[in-house]
Amino acid sequence: TRTRGDDNPSPLLLDPTCGSGTFLALALERGFQVRGYDINPQCVQGTRQNLVHMFGEERVQDGHVTIECRDSSRNHPCQPDNGEVQRPSCLVANLPWGVNTRTYVDENIRILQSLHKTLSPGTPCVVVTKLSDPSLFEESGFHILAQAQIPPVGFKLPKTTKKDQVDDIDPRNGRNSCVITFASSE
């Protein structure tokens, strides 16, 4: 792992909803320190296993990787158990979304509000969501720089019988799309 000397360590990337660890792996490969959280213990275990598989146990245990089971909507996400605060250099997140997007909106707002408390002003953020509503970010203290709607190729959601399902499948191709928001903390 590249570092910039003891006085200037590698940048820290935070993924507060790390899932399988894709963003963490990409950042670790590029010399970042990485910190990932997920509310699901199986995701945390899977992320750790994925990173060990890709980089080896020694690299994952060398102090540049932190993976913890945390609810990012309720915990100050960069407050380690020892009380030290290390502010991330950047943030990436794939917030919860899917066919039941409506059930995640409040949780996503809480996650973003919690993250805002952690980030220094001007911290660059890239967030994947289902909704493109700017108020989700603006009410949480983020400045939107750009948004892009991306339809996943070859990804189809299964049919559901739930009555309150949000109809978010693009009628042109039958696929669910997502929105990538580029923002900075204010």
CSV table of C-alpha atoms in Angstrom, one decimal:
chain,number,residue,atom,x,y,z
A,1,THR,CA,0.0,0.0,0.0
A,2,ARG,CA,1.3,3.4,-0.9
A,3,THR,CA,1.6,6.0,1.8
A,4,ARG,CA,2.7,9.6,1.6
A,5,GLY,CA,5.0,9.4,4.7
A,6,ASP,CA,4.1,9.4,8.3
A,7,ASP,CA,3.0,13.0,8.2
A,8,ASN,CA,0.8,12.5,5.2
A,9,PRO,CA,-0.9,9.1,5.1
A,10,SER,CA,-2.8,7.6,2.2
A,11,PRO,CA,-6.3,9.1,1.7
A,12,LEU,CA,-9.1,7.4,3.5
A,13,LEU,CA,-12.2,6.2,1.6
A,14,LEU,CA,-15.4,5.6,3.5
A,15,ASP,CA,-18.2,3.3,2.3
A,16,PRO,CA,-20.9,3.3,5.0
A,17,THR,CA,-23.0,0.7,3.2
A,18,CYS,CA,-20.2,-1.6,1.9
A,19,GLY,CA,-22.3,-4.7,0.9
A,20,SER,CA,-19.8,-7.0,-0.8
A,21,GLY,CA,-16.9,-4.5,-0.7
A,22,THR,CA,-16.6,-3.6,-4.4
A,23,PHE,CA,-15.8,0.1,-3.8
A,24,LEU,CA,-13.4,-0.8,-1.0
A,25,ALA,CA,-11.5,-3.2,-3.2
A,26,LEU,CA,-11.1,-0.7,-6.0
A,27,ALA,CA,-9.9,2.0,-3.6
A,28,LEU,CA,-7.5,-0.4,-1.8
A,29,GLU,CA,-6.0,-1.4,-5.1
A,30,ARG,CA,-5.3,2.3,-5.8
A,31,GLY,CA,-3.5,2.9,-2.6
A,32,PHE,CA,-6.3,4.2,-0.4
A,33,GLN,CA,-6.9,3.3,3.2
A,34,VAL,CA,-10.5,2.0,3.4
A,35,ARG,CA,-13.2,1.9,6.0
A,36,GLY,CA,-16.4,0.0,5.3
A,37,TYR,CA,-19.5,-0.5,7.4
A,38,ASP,CA,-22.6,-2.5,6.8
A,39,ILE,CA,-25.6,-3.2,9.0
A,40,ASN,CA,-25.6,-6.9,7.9
A,41,PRO,CA,-23.0,-9.1,9.6
A,42,GLN,CA,-23.0,-11.4,6.7
A,43,CYS,CA,-22.0,-8.5,4.4
A,44,VAL,CA,-19.2,-7.5,6.7
A,45,GLN,CA,-17.9,-11.1,6.8
A,46,GLY,CA,-18.3,-11.4,3.0
A,47,THR,CA,-16.5,-8.1,2.4
A,48,ARG,CA,-13.6,-9.2,4.6
A,49,GLN,CA,-13.4,-12.6,2.8
A,50,ASN,CA,-13.5,-10.8,-0.6
A,51,LEU,CA,-10.7,-8.5,0.3
A,52,VAL,CA,-8.6,-11.3,1.8
A,53,HIS,CA,-9.1,-13.3,-1.4
A,54,MET,CA,-8.1,-10.4,-3.6
A,55,PHE,CA,-5.2,-8.9,-1.6
A,56,GLY,CA,-4.2,-11.5,1.0
A,57,GLU,CA,-4.6,-11.6,4.7
A,58,GLU,CA,-1.5,-9.6,5.4
A,59,ARG,CA,-2.6,-6.6,3.3
A,60,VAL,CA,-6.1,-6.6,4.8
A,61,GLN,CA,-4.6,-6.8,8.4
A,62,ASP,CA,-2.0,-4.1,7.9
A,63,GLY,CA,-4.0,-1.2,9.3
A,64,HIS,CA,-5.2,0.2,6.0
A,65,VAL,CA,-8.5,-1.7,6.1
A,66,THR,CA,-11.3,-1.3,8.6
A,67,ILE,CA,-14.6,-3.3,8.1
A,68,GLU,CA,-17.2,-3.1,10.9
A,69,CYS,CA,-20.8,-4.1,11.4
A,70,ARG,CA,-22.5,-0.7,12.0
A,71,ASP,CA,-25.8,0.9,11.3
A,72,SER,CA,-24.6,4.1,9.5
A,73,SER,CA,-28.0,5.7,10.0
A,74,ARG,CA,-27.6,5.6,13.7
A,75,ASN,CA,-23.9,5.7,14.5
A,76,HIS,CA,-21.5,8.4,13.9
A,77,PRO,CA,-19.8,6.5,11.0
A,78,CYS,CA,-16.2,7.4,11.5
A,79,GLN,CA,-16.1,7.3,15.3
A,80,PRO,CA,-14.1,4.1,16.0
A,81,ASP,CA,-14.7,2.3,19.3
A,82,ASN,CA,-11.5,3.9,20.7
A,83,GLY,CA,-13.0,7.4,20.3
A,84,GLU,CA,-10.6,8.7,17.8
A,85,VAL,CA,-12.1,10.5,14.8
A,86,GLN,CA,-10.4,10.1,11.4
A,87,ARG,CA,-12.3,12.1,8.8
A,88,PRO,CA,-12.5,10.4,5.4
A,89,SER,CA,-10.8,12.0,2.3
A,90,CYS,CA,-13.8,10.9,0.2
A,91,LEU,CA,-17.0,8.9,0.4
A,92,VAL,CA,-18.7,6.4,-1.8
A,93,ALA,CA,-22.0,4.7,-1.0
A,94,ASN,CA,-24.6,2.5,-2.7
A,95,LEU,CA,-27.5,3.4,-0.4
A,96,PRO,CA,-30.2,0.8,0.1
A,97,TRP,CA,-32.7,0.7,-2.9
A,98,GLY,CA,-34.6,-1.7,-5.1
A,99,VAL,CA,-38.2,-2.6,-5.8
A,100,ASN,CA,-39.2,-1.5,-2.3
A,101,THR,CA,-37.4,1.9,-2.5
A,102,ARG,CA,-40.1,3.7,-0.6
A,103,THR,CA,-39.2,1.8,2.6
A,104,TYR,CA,-35.6,3.0,2.4
A,105,VAL,CA,-36.1,6.8,1.9
A,106,ASP,CA,-36.2,7.7,5.6
A,107,GLU,CA,-33.2,5.4,6.3
A,108,ASN,CA,-31.2,6.9,3.5
A,109,ILE,CA,-31.9,10.4,4.8
A,110,ARG,CA,-30.7,9.3,8.3
A,111,ILE,CA,-27.6,7.8,6.7
A,112,LEU,CA,-26.8,11.0,4.8
A,113,GLN,CA,-27.4,13.1,7.9
A,114,SER,CA,-25.1,10.9,10.0
A,115,LEU,CA,-22.4,11.1,7.3
A,116,HIS,CA,-22.6,14.8,7.1
A,117,LYS,CA,-21.6,15.0,10.8
A,118,THR,CA,-18.5,13.0,9.9
A,119,LEU,CA,-17.3,14.7,6.8
A,120,SER,CA,-15.2,17.8,6.6
A,121,PRO,CA,-16.7,20.6,4.4
A,122,GLY,CA,-15.9,20.0,0.7
A,123,THR,CA,-15.3,16.3,1.1
A,124,PRO,CA,-16.1,14.7,-2.4
A,125,CYS,CA,-18.9,12.1,-2.4
A,126,VAL,CA,-20.3,9.7,-4.9
A,127,VAL,CA,-23.6,8.1,-3.9
A,128,VAL,CA,-25.7,5.6,-5.8
A,129,THR,CA,-29.4,5.8,-5.1
A,130,LYS,CA,-32.7,4.9,-6.8
A,131,LEU,CA,-34.1,8.4,-6.4
A,132,SER,CA,-32.9,11.5,-8.1
A,133,ASP,CA,-34.7,13.9,-5.8
A,134,PRO,CA,-32.1,16.6,-4.9
A,135,SER,CA,-33.8,17.3,-1.6
A,136,LEU,CA,-32.5,13.9,-0.3
A,137,PHE,CA,-29.0,15.4,-0.4
A,138,GLU,CA,-29.7,19.1,0.2
A,139,GLU,CA,-31.7,18.5,3.4
A,140,SER,CA,-28.8,16.4,4.6
A,141,GLY,CA,-26.2,19.1,4.1
A,142,PHE,CA,-24.7,18.1,0.8
A,143,HIS,CA,-24.1,20.3,-2.3
A,144,ILE,CA,-25.0,18.4,-5.5
A,145,LEU,CA,-22.4,18.8,-8.3
A,146,ALA,CA,-24.0,16.5,-10.8
A,147,GLN,CA,-26.4,13.6,-11.2
A,148,ALA,CA,-26.5,10.8,-13.8
A,149,GLN,CA,-29.2,8.2,-14.4
A,150,ILE,CA,-27.7,4.9,-15.3
A,151,PRO,CA,-29.8,1.9,-16.5
A,152,PRO,CA,-28.1,-1.3,-15.5
A,153,VAL,CA,-27.4,-3.5,-18.6
A,154,GLY,CA,-28.9,-7.0,-18.4
A,155,PHE,CA,-30.3,-6.6,-14.9
A,156,LYS,CA,-34.0,-7.3,-14.4
A,157,LEU,CA,-35.9,-7.3,-11.1
A,158,PRO,CA,-38.2,-10.2,-10.4
A,159,LYS,CA,-42.0,-9.6,-10.5
A,160,THR,CA,-43.6,-9.0,-7.1
A,161,THR,CA,-47.1,-9.1,-5.8
A,162,LYS,CA,-46.7,-6.4,-3.2
A,163,LYS,CA,-49.4,-3.7,-3.6
A,164,ASP,CA,-47.2,-0.8,-2.4
A,165,GLN,CA,-44.3,-1.6,-4.8
A,166,VAL,CA,-42.8,1.5,-6.4
A,167,ASP,CA,-43.1,1.3,-10.2
A,168,ASP,CA,-39.5,2.2,-11.0
A,169,ILE,CA,-38.8,0.0,-13.9
A,170,ASP,CA,-37.9,1.9,-17.1
A,171,PRO,CA,-40.7,1.1,-19.6
A,172,ARG,CA,-38.3,1.4,-22.5
A,173,ASN,CA,-36.1,-1.5,-21.5
A,174,GLY,CA,-37.9,-3.2,-18.6
A,175,ARG,CA,-34.9,-2.6,-16.3
A,176,ASN,CA,-34.5,-0.9,-13.0
A,177,SER,CA,-32.2,2.2,-13.2
A,178,CYS,CA,-30.1,4.0,-10.6
A,179,VAL,CA,-28.9,7.5,-10.1
A,180,ILE,CA,-25.3,8.4,-9.4
A,181,THR,CA,-25.0,11.7,-7.5
A,182,PHE,CA,-21.7,13.6,-7.3
A,183,ALA,CA,-21.8,15.9,-4.3
A,184,SER,CA,-19.7,17.6,-1.6
A,185,SER,CA,-20.4,18.1,2.0
A,186,GLU,CA,-21.2,21.6,3.0
